[in-house]
CSV table of C-alpha atoms and ligand atoms in Angstrom, one decimal:
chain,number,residue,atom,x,y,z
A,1,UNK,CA,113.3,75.2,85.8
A,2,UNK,CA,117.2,75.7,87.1
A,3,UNK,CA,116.9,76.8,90.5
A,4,UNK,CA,117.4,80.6,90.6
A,5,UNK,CA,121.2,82.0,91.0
A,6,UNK,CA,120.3,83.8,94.3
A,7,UNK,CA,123.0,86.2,95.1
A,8,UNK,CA,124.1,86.7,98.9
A,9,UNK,CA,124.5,90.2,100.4
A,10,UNK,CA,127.9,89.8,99.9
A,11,UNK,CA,128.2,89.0,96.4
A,12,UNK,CA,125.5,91.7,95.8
A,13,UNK,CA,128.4,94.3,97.5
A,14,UNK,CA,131.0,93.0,95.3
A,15,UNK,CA,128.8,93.5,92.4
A,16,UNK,CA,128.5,97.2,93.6
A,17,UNK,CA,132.0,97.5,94.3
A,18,UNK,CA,133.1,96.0,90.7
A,19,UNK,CA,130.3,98.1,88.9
A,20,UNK,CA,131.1,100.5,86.8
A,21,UNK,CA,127.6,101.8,86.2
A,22,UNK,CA,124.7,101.4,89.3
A,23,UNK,CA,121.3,102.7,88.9
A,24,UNK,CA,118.9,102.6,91.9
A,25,UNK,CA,115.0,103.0,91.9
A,26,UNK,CA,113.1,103.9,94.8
A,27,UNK,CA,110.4,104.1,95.9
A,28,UNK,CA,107.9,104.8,99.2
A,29,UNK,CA,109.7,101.9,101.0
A,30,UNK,CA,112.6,104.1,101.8
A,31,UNK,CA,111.3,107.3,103.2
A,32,UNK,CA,109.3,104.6,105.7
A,33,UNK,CA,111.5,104.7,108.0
A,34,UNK,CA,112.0,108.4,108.0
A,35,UNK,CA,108.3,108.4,108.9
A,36,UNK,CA,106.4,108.9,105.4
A,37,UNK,CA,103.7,106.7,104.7
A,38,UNK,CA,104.2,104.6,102.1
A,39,UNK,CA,101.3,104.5,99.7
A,40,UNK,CA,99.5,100.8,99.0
A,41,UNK,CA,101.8,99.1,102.9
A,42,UNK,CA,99.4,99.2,105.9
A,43,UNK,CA,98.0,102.4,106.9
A,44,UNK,CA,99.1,103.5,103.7
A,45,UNK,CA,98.6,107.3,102.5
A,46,UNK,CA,95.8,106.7,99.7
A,47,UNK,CA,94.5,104.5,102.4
A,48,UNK,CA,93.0,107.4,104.2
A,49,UNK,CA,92.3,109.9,101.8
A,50,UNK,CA,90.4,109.1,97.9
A,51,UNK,CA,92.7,110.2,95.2
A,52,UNK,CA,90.8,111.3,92.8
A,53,UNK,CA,89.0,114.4,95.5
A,54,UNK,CA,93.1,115.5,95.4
A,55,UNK,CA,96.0,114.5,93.2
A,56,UNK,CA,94.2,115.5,90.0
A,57,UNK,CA,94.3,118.1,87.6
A,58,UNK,CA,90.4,118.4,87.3
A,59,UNK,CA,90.3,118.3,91.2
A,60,UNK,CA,92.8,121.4,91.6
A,61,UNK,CA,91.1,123.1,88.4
A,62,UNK,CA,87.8,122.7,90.3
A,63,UNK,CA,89.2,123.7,94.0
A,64,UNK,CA,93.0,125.0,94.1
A,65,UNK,CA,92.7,126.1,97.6
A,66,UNK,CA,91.5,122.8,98.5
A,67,UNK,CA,94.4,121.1,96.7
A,68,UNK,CA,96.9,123.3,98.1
A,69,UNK,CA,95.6,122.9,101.5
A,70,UNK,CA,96.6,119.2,101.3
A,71,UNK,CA,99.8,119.5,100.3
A,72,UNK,CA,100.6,122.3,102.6
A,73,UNK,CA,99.6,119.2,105.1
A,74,UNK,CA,102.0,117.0,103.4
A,75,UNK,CA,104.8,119.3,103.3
A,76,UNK,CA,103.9,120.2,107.2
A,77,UNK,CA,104.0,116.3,107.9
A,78,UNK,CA,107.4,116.5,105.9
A,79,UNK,CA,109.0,118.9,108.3
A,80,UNK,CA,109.3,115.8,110.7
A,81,UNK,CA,110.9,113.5,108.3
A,82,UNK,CA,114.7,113.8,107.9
A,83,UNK,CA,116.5,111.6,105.6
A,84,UNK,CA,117.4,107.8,106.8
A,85,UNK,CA,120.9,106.1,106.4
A,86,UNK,CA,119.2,104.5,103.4
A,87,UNK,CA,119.1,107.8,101.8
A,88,UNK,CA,122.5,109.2,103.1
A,89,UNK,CA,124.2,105.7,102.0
A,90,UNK,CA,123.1,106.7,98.9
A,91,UNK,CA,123.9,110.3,98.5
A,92,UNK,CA,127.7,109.5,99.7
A,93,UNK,CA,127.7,106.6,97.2
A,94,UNK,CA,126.8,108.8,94.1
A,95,UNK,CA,130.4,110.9,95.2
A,96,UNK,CA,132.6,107.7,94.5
A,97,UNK,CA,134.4,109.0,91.0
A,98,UNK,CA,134.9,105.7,89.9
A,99,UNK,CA,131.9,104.4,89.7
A,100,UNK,CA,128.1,106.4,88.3
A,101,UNK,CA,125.8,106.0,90.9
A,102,UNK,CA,122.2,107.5,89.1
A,103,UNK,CA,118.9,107.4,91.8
A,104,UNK,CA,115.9,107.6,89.8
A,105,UNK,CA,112.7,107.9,92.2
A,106,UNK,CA,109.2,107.6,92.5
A,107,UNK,CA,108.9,109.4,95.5
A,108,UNK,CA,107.9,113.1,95.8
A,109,UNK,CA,109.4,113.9,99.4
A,110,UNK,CA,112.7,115.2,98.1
A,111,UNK,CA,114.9,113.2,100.8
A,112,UNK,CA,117.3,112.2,98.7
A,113,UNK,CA,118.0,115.6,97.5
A,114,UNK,CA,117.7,116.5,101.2
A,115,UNK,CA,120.2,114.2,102.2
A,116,UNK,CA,122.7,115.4,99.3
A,117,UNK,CA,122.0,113.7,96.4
A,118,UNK,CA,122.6,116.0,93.4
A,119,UNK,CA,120.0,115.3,90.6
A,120,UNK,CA,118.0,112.3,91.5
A,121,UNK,CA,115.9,111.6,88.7
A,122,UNK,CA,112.4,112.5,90.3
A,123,UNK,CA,110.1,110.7,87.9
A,124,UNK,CA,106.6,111.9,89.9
A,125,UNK,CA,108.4,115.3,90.9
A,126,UNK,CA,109.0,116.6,93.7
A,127,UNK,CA,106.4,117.7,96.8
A,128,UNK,CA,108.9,120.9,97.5
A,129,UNK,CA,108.6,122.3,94.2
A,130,UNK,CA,105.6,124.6,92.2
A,131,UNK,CA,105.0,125.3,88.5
A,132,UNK,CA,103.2,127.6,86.7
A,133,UNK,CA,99.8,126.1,85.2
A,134,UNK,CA,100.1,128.8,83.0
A,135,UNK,CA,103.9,129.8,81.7
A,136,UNK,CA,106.0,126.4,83.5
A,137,UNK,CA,108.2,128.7,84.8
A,138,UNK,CA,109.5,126.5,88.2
A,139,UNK,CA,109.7,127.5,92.0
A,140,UNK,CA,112.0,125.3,94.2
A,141,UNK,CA,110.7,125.8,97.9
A,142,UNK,CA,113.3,123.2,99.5
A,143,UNK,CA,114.7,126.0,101.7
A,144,UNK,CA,110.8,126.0,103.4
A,145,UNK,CA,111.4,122.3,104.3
A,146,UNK,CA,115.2,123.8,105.8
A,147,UNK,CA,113.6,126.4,107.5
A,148,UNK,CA,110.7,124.7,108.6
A,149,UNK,CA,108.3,127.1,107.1
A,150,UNK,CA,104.6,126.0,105.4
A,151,UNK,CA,102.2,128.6,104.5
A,152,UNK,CA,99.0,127.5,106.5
A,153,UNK,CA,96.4,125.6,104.7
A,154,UNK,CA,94.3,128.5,104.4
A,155,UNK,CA,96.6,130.6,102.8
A,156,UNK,CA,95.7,131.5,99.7
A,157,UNK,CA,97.1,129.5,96.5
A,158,UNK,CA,100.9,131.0,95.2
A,159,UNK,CA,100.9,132.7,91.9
A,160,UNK,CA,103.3,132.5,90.0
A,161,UNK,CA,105.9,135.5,89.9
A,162,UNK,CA,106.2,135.6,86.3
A,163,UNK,CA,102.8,135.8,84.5
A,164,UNK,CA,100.7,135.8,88.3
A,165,UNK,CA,98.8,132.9,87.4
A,166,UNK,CA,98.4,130.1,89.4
A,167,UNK,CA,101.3,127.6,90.7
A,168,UNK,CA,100.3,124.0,91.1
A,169,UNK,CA,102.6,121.3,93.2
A,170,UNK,CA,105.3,120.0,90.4
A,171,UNK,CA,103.9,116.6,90.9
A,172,UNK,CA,102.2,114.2,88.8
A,173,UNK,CA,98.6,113.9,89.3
A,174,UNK,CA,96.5,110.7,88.6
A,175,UNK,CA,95.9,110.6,84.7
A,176,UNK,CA,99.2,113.4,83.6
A,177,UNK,CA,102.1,112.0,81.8
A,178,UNK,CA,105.5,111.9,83.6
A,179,UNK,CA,108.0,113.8,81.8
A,180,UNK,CA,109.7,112.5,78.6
A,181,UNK,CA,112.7,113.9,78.9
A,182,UNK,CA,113.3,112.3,82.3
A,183,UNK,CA,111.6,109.0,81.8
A,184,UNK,CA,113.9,108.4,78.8
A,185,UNK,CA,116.9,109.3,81.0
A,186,UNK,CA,115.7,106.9,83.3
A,187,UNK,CA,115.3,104.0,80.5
A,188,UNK,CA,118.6,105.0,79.0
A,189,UNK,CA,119.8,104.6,82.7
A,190,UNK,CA,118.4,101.1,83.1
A,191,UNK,CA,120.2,100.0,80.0
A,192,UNK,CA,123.6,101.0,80.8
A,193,UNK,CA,124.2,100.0,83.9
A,194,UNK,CA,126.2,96.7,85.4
A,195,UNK,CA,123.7,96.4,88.7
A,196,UNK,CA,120.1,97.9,89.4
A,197,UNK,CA,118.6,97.9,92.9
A,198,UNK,CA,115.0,98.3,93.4
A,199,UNK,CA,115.0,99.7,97.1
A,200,UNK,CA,111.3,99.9,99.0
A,201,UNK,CA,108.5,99.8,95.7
A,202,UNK,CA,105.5,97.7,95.4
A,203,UNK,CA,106.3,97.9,91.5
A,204,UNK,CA,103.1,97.8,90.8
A,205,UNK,CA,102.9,101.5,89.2
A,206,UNK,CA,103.9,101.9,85.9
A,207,UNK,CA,105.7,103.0,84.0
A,208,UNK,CA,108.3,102.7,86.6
A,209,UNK,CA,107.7,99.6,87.0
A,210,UNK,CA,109.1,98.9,83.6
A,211,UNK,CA,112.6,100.3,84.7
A,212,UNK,CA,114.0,97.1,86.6
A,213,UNK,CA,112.9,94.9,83.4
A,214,UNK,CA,115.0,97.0,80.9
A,215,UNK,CA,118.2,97.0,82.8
A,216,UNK,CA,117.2,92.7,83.9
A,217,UNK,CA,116.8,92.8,79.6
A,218,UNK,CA,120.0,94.3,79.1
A,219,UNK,CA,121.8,92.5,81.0
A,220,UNK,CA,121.9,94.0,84.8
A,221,UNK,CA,122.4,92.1,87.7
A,222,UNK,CA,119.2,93.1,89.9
A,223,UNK,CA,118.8,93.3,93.6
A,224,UNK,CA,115.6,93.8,95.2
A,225,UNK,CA,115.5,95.3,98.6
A,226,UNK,CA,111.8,95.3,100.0
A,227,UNK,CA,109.9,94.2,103.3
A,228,UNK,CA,107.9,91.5,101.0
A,229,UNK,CA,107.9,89.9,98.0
A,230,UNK,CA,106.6,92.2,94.9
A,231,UNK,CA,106.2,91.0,91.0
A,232,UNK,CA,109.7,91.9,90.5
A,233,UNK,CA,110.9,89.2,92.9
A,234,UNK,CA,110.9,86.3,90.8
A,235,UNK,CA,112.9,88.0,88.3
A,236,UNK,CA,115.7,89.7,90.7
A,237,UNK,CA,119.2,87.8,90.8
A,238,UNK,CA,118.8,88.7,95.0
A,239,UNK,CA,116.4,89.7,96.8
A,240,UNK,CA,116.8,90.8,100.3
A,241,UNK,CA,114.0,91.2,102.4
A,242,UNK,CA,114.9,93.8,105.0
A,243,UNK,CA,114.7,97.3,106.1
A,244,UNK,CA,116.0,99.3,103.6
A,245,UNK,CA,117.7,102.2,106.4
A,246,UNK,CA,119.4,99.1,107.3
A,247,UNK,CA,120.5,97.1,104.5
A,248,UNK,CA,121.2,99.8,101.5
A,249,UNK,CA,123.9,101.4,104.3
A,250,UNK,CA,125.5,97.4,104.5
A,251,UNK,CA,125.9,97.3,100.5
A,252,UNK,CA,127.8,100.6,100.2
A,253,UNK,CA,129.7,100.6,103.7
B,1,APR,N1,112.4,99.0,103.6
B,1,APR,C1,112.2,98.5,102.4
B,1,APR,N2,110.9,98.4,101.8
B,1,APR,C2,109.9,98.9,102.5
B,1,APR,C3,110.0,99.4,103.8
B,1,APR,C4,111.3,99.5,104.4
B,1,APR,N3,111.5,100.0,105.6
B,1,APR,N4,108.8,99.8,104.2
B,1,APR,C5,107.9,99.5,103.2
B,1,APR,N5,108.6,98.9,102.2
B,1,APR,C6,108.1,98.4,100.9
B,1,APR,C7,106.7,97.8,101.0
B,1,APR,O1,106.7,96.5,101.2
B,1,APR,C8,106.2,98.1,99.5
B,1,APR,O2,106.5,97.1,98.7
B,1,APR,O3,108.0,99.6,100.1
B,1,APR,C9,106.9,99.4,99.1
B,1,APR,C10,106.1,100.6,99.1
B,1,APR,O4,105.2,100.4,98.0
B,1,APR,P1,104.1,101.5,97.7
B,1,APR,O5,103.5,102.0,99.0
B,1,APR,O6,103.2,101.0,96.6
B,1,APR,O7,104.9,102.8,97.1
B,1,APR,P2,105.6,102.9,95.7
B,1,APR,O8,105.9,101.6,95.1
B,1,APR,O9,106.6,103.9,95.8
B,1,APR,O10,104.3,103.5,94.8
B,1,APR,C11,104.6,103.9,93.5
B,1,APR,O11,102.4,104.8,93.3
B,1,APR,O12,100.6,106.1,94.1
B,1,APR,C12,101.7,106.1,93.3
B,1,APR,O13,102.9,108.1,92.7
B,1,APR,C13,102.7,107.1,93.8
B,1,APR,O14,105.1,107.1,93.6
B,1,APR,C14,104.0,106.3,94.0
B,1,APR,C15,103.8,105.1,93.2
Protein backbone atom coordinates (compact mmCIF):
# COMPACT_ATOMS: atom_id res chain seq x y z
CA UNK A 1 0.00 0.00 0.00
CA UNK A 2 2.06 3.48 -1.05
CA UNK A 3 2.23 5.46 1.89
CA UNK A 4 -0.47 8.23 1.73
CA UNK A 5 0.51 11.72 0.03
CA UNK A 6 -0.17 13.64 3.19
CA UNK A 7 -0.41 17.27 2.41
CA UNK A 8 1.09 19.93 4.92
CA UNK A 9 -0.93 23.02 6.04
CA UNK A 10 0.98 24.79 3.70
CA UNK A 11 0.56 22.99 0.61
CA UNK A 12 -3.16 22.59 1.61
CA UNK A 13 -3.20 26.87 1.48
CA UNK A 14 -1.58 26.83 -1.83
CA UNK A 15 -4.06 24.39 -3.03
CA UNK A 16 -6.78 27.00 -1.85
CA UNK A 17 -4.92 29.75 -3.20
CA UNK A 18 -4.47 27.99 -6.84
CA UNK A 19 -8.18 26.76 -6.74
CA UNK A 20 -10.37 27.85 -8.90
CA UNK A 21 -13.40 26.11 -7.45
CA UNK A 22 -13.49 25.32 -3.31
CA UNK A 23 -16.40 23.73 -1.71
CA UNK A 24 -16.49 23.41 2.09
CA UNK A 25 -18.87 21.05 4.28
CA UNK A 26 -19.46 21.63 7.70
CA UNK A 27 -20.64 20.41 10.19
CA UNK A 28 -21.32 20.69 14.34
CA UNK A 29 -17.48 20.84 14.84
CA UNK A 30 -17.43 24.44 13.81
CA UNK A 31 -20.16 26.16 15.79
CA UNK A 32 -18.17 24.28 18.93
CA UNK A 33 -16.39 26.81 19.67
CA UNK A 34 -18.95 29.42 19.31
CA UNK A 35 -20.61 27.37 22.13
CA UNK A 36 -23.18 24.97 20.31
CA UNK A 37 -23.03 21.51 21.26
CA UNK A 38 -22.07 19.39 18.76
CA UNK A 39 -24.29 16.41 18.34
CA UNK A 40 -22.55 12.67 18.78
CA UNK A 41 -18.73 14.79 20.74
CA UNK A 42 -19.03 14.56 24.54
CA UNK A 43 -21.88 16.09 26.20
CA UNK A 44 -23.27 16.09 22.94
CA UNK A 45 -26.92 17.55 22.20
CA UNK A 46 -28.88 14.16 21.51
CA UNK A 47 -26.89 13.12 24.46
CA UNK A 48 -29.26 14.73 26.78
CA UNK A 49 -32.43 14.72 25.13
CA UNK A 50 -34.19 11.35 23.01
CA UNK A 51 -34.75 12.37 19.43
CA UNK A 52 -37.44 10.72 18.52
CA UNK A 53 -39.82 12.64 21.76
CA UNK A 54 -38.65 15.95 19.39
CA UNK A 55 -37.16 16.31 15.96
CA UNK A 56 -39.94 14.34 14.30
CA UNK A 57 -42.81 15.05 12.31
CA UNK A 58 -45.09 12.50 14.17
CA UNK A 59 -43.73 14.15 17.51
CA UNK A 60 -44.78 17.84 16.41
CA UNK A 61 -48.05 16.34 14.75
CA UNK A 62 -48.77 14.72 18.17
CA UNK A 63 -47.60 17.95 20.51
CA UNK A 64 -46.67 21.25 18.45
CA UNK A 65 -46.38 23.28 21.48
CA UNK A 66 -44.12 20.76 22.93
CA UNK A 67 -41.97 20.88 19.85
CA UNK A 68 -41.88 24.47 19.59
CA UNK A 69 -41.02 24.87 23.10
CA UNK A 70 -37.74 23.16 22.45
CA UNK A 71 -36.61 25.01 19.81
CA UNK A 72 -37.65 28.24 21.29
CA UNK A 73 -34.88 26.76 23.92
CA UNK A 74 -32.51 26.20 21.16
CA UNK A 75 -32.86 29.43 19.46
CA UNK A 76 -32.69 31.10 23.30
CA UNK A 77 -29.29 29.05 23.72
CA UNK A 78 -28.40 30.52 20.15
CA UNK A 79 -28.70 34.13 21.33
CA UNK A 80 -25.22 33.43 23.12
CA UNK A 81 -23.44 31.95 20.26
CA UNK A 82 -21.88 34.53 17.78
CA UNK A 83 -19.99 33.29 14.91
CA UNK A 84 -16.20 32.05 15.34
CA UNK A 85 -13.13 33.11 13.09
CA UNK A 86 -13.84 29.75 11.52
CA UNK A 87 -17.06 31.00 10.27
CA UNK A 88 -15.96 34.68 9.46
CA UNK A 89 -12.69 33.10 7.55
CA UNK A 90 -15.06 31.68 5.63
CA UNK A 91 -17.62 34.26 4.84
CA UNK A 92 -14.65 36.75 3.74
CA UNK A 93 -13.26 33.92 1.68
CA UNK A 94 -16.60 33.31 -0.42
CA UNK A 95 -15.95 37.46 -1.55
CA UNK A 96 -12.60 36.59 -3.30
CA UNK A 97 -13.92 37.03 -7.23
CA UNK A 98 -11.42 34.92 -8.43
CA UNK A 99 -12.01 31.95 -6.95
CA UNK A 100 -15.98 30.14 -5.94
CA UNK A 101 -15.98 29.56 -2.59
CA UNK A 102 -19.61 27.28 -2.00
CA UNK A 103 -20.30 26.33 2.07
CA UNK A 104 -22.65 23.60 2.03
CA UNK A 105 -23.72 22.69 5.86
CA UNK A 106 -25.19 20.38 7.96
CA UNK A 107 -25.70 22.61 10.68
CA UNK A 108 -29.01 24.34 11.52
CA UNK A 109 -27.60 27.38 13.65
CA UNK A 110 -27.41 29.80 10.79
CA UNK A 111 -23.80 31.17 11.83
CA UNK A 112 -22.53 31.21 8.70
CA UNK A 113 -25.24 33.30 7.34
CA UNK A 114 -24.80 35.17 10.59
CA UNK A 115 -21.32 35.85 10.01
CA UNK A 116 -22.07 36.99 6.18
CA UNK A 117 -22.06 34.19 4.22
CA UNK A 118 -24.58 34.74 1.40
CA UNK A 119 -26.37 31.43 0.50
CA UNK A 120 -24.78 28.58 2.32
CA UNK A 121 -26.16 25.60 1.19
CA UNK A 122 -28.16 24.48 4.43
CA UNK A 123 -28.72 20.88 3.67
CA UNK A 124 -30.79 20.23 7.28
CA UNK A 125 -32.18 23.93 7.17
CA UNK A 126 -31.93 26.35 9.11
CA UNK A 127 -33.04 26.72 13.21
CA UNK A 128 -34.06 30.55 12.41
CA UNK A 129 -36.43 29.83 9.80
CA UNK A 130 -40.44 28.43 9.83
CA UNK A 131 -42.58 26.87 7.09
CA UNK A 132 -45.92 26.35 6.64
CA UNK A 133 -47.08 22.52 7.27
CA UNK A 134 -49.81 23.47 5.22
CA UNK A 135 -49.12 26.01 2.10
CA UNK A 136 -44.73 26.07 2.44
CA UNK A 137 -44.92 29.42 2.27
CA UNK A 138 -41.36 30.39 4.43
CA UNK A 139 -40.72 32.81 7.38
CA UNK A 140 -37.09 33.94 8.00
CA UNK A 141 -36.86 35.00 11.81
CA UNK A 142 -32.86 35.76 11.64
CA UNK A 143 -33.58 39.36 12.70
CA UNK A 144 -35.00 37.55 16.30
CA UNK A 145 -31.49 36.06 16.70
CA UNK A 146 -30.20 40.05 15.81
CA UNK A 147 -32.49 41.45 18.14
CA UNK A 148 -32.28 38.95 20.65
CA UNK A 149 -35.88 38.20 20.75
CA UNK A 150 -37.50 34.40 21.41
CA UNK A 151 -41.09 34.05 21.96
CA UNK A 152 -41.17 32.16 25.43
CA UNK A 153 -41.64 28.48 25.36
CA UNK A 154 -45.10 28.67 26.29
CA UNK A 155 -46.09 30.85 23.72
CA UNK A 156 -48.34 29.48 21.60
CA UNK A 157 -47.22 27.81 18.21
CA UNK A 158 -46.87 30.57 15.01
CA UNK A 159 -49.40 30.26 12.26
CA UNK A 160 -48.63 30.91 9.37
CA UNK A 161 -49.69 34.41 7.79
CA UNK A 162 -50.84 33.06 4.68
CA UNK A 163 -53.33 30.23 5.08
CA UNK A 164 -53.18 30.48 9.45
CA UNK A 165 -52.20 27.06 9.71
CA UNK A 166 -49.43 25.92 11.59
CA UNK A 167 -45.54 26.81 10.98
CA UNK A 168 -43.12 24.12 11.92
CA UNK A 169 -39.07 24.85 12.30
CA UNK A 170 -37.68 24.63 8.49
CA UNK A 171 -35.53 21.77 9.73
CA UNK A 172 -35.25 18.31 8.85
CA UNK A 173 -36.67 15.97 11.25
CA UNK A 174 -35.50 12.31 11.79
CA UNK A 175 -37.01 10.17 8.96
CA UNK A 176 -37.93 13.55 6.24
CA UNK A 177 -36.00 13.80 3.09
CA UNK A 178 -33.61 16.76 2.72
CA UNK A 179 -34.38 18.83 -0.16
CA UNK A 180 -33.60 17.72 -3.84
CA UNK A 181 -33.02 20.68 -5.22
CA UNK A 182 -30.36 21.57 -2.68
CA UNK A 183 -28.80 18.22 -2.16
CA UNK A 184 -28.15 18.04 -6.00
CA UNK A 185 -26.56 21.50 -5.82
CA UNK A 186 -24.53 20.22 -3.29
CA UNK A 187 -23.41 16.89 -5.32
CA UNK A 188 -23.00 19.04 -8.50
CA UNK A 189 -20.81 21.24 -6.04
CA UNK A 190 -18.60 18.26 -4.99
CA UNK A 191 -17.98 17.45 -8.55
CA UNK A 192 -16.75 20.62 -9.72
CA UNK A 193 -14.48 21.78 -7.49
CA UNK A 194 -10.35 21.63 -7.35
CA UNK A 195 -10.26 21.22 -3.25
CA UNK A 196 -13.02 20.13 -0.72
CA UNK A 197 -12.58 20.69 3.11
CA UNK A 198 -14.61 18.84 5.48
CA UNK A 199 -14.38 21.26 8.60
CA UNK A 200 -15.78 19.84 12.23
CA UNK A 201 -18.31 16.43 11.02
CA UNK A 202 -18.31 13.09 12.39
CA UNK A 203 -19.39 12.07 8.75
CA UNK A 204 -21.27 9.57 9.97
CA UNK A 205 -24.75 11.01 8.73
CA UNK A 206 -25.75 10.47 5.44
CA UNK A 207 -26.33 11.55 2.88
CA UNK A 208 -23.88 14.20 3.62
CA UNK A 209 -21.58 12.03 4.28
CA UNK A 210 -21.54 11.05 0.63
CA UNK A 211 -20.43 14.64 -0.36
CA UNK A 212 -16.52 14.40 0.37
CA UNK A 213 -16.54 10.97 -1.64
CA UNK A 214 -17.91 12.56 -4.89
CA UNK A 215 -15.62 15.51 -5.13
CA UNK A 216 -12.34 12.67 -3.63
CA UNK A 217 -14.14 10.56 -7.05
CA UNK A 218 -13.89 13.41 -9.23
CA UNK A 219 -10.90 14.30 -8.68
CA UNK A 220 -10.71 16.91 -5.54
CA UNK A 221 -7.97 17.34 -3.38
CA UNK A 222 -9.55 16.80 0.22
CA UNK A 223 -8.67 18.30 3.54
CA UNK A 224 -10.15 17.15 6.63
CA UNK A 225 -10.21 19.49 9.52
CA UNK A 226 -11.60 17.65 12.75
CA UNK A 227 -10.57 17.19 16.52
CA UNK A 228 -10.32 13.22 15.72
CA UNK A 229 -10.09 10.97 13.23
CA UNK A 230 -13.62 10.18 11.42
CA UNK A 231 -14.20 7.42 8.40
CA UNK A 232 -13.31 10.04 6.01
CA UNK A 233 -9.75 10.29 7.28
CA UNK A 234 -8.16 7.58 5.56
CA UNK A 235 -9.33 8.81 2.34
CA UNK A 236 -8.44 12.77 2.79
CA UNK A 237 -5.13 13.93 0.97
CA UNK A 238 -4.54 16.01 4.62
CA UNK A 239 -5.95 15.86 7.49
CA UNK A 240 -5.41 18.32 10.18
CA UNK A 241 -6.37 17.66 13.48
CA UNK A 242 -7.09 20.98 15.13
CA UNK A 243 -9.62 23.47 16.24
CA UNK A 244 -11.32 24.48 13.44
CA UNK A 245 -11.75 28.60 14.78
CA UNK A 246 -8.13 28.21 14.60
CA UNK A 247 -6.97 26.45 11.69
CA UNK A 248 -9.80 27.30 8.85
CA UNK A 249 -8.65 31.25 9.60
CA UNK A 250 -4.69 29.93 8.86
CA UNK A 251 -5.78 28.39 5.36
CA UNK A 252 -7.47 31.55 4.07
CA UNK A 253 -5.30 34.30 5.91
N1 LIG B 1 -12.95 21.95 15.48
C1 LIG B 1 -13.06 20.95 14.56
N2 LIG B 1 -13.83 19.84 14.74
C2 LIG B 1 -14.50 19.74 15.91
C3 LIG B 1 -14.44 20.73 16.91
C4 LIG B 1 -13.63 21.87 16.66
N3 LIG B 1 -13.49 22.86 17.56
N4 LIG B 1 -15.22 20.32 17.96
C5 LIG B 1 -15.76 19.13 17.61
N5 LIG B 1 -15.33 18.77 16.39
C6 LIG B 1 -15.67 17.59 15.61
C7 LIG B 1 -15.90 16.33 16.42
O1 LIG B 1 -14.68 15.63 16.59
C8 LIG B 1 -16.87 15.56 15.51
O2 LIG B 1 -16.15 14.76 14.58
O3 LIG B 1 -16.90 17.87 14.98
C9 LIG B 1 -17.59 16.66 14.73
C10 LIG B 1 -19.03 16.84 15.17
O4 LIG B 1 -19.71 15.65 14.81
P1 LIG B 1 -21.27 15.52 15.15
O5 LIG B 1 -21.50 16.00 16.55
O6 LIG B 1 -21.67 14.14 14.74
O7 LIG B 1 -21.97 16.59 14.20
P2 LIG B 1 -22.26 16.45 12.65
O8 LIG B 1 -21.23 15.62 11.97
O9 LIG B 1 -22.46 17.83 12.15
O10 LIG B 1 -23.67 15.67 12.65
C11 LIG B 1 -24.30 15.53 11.40
O11 LIG B 1 -26.23 14.56 12.49
O12 LIG B 1 -27.84 14.51 14.13
C12 LIG B 1 -27.59 14.89 12.83
O13 LIG B 1 -28.71 16.63 11.75
C13 LIG B 1 -27.72 16.38 12.70
O14 LIG B 1 -26.50 17.83 11.20
C14 LIG B 1 -26.35 16.83 12.18
C15 LIG B 1 -25.79 15.55 11.58
Amino acid sequence: MPAKSRLSIDEVRHRLADAASVVVLTGAGISAESGVPTYRGTGGLWKNFRAQDLATLEAFDRDPALVWGWYRNRRRALLDCKPNPAHRALAAAAVNPERELIVITQNIDGLHTIAGLADPLEIHGNIWREKCVRCRHRVDRTADYTARRVPAEDAPPPKCPGCDDLLRPDVVWFGEQLDPLLLDSAFRAAEACDVMLVVGTSCEVHPAALIPLVARKAGACLVEINLEPTPLTERCDASLFAPAGQTVPELFG
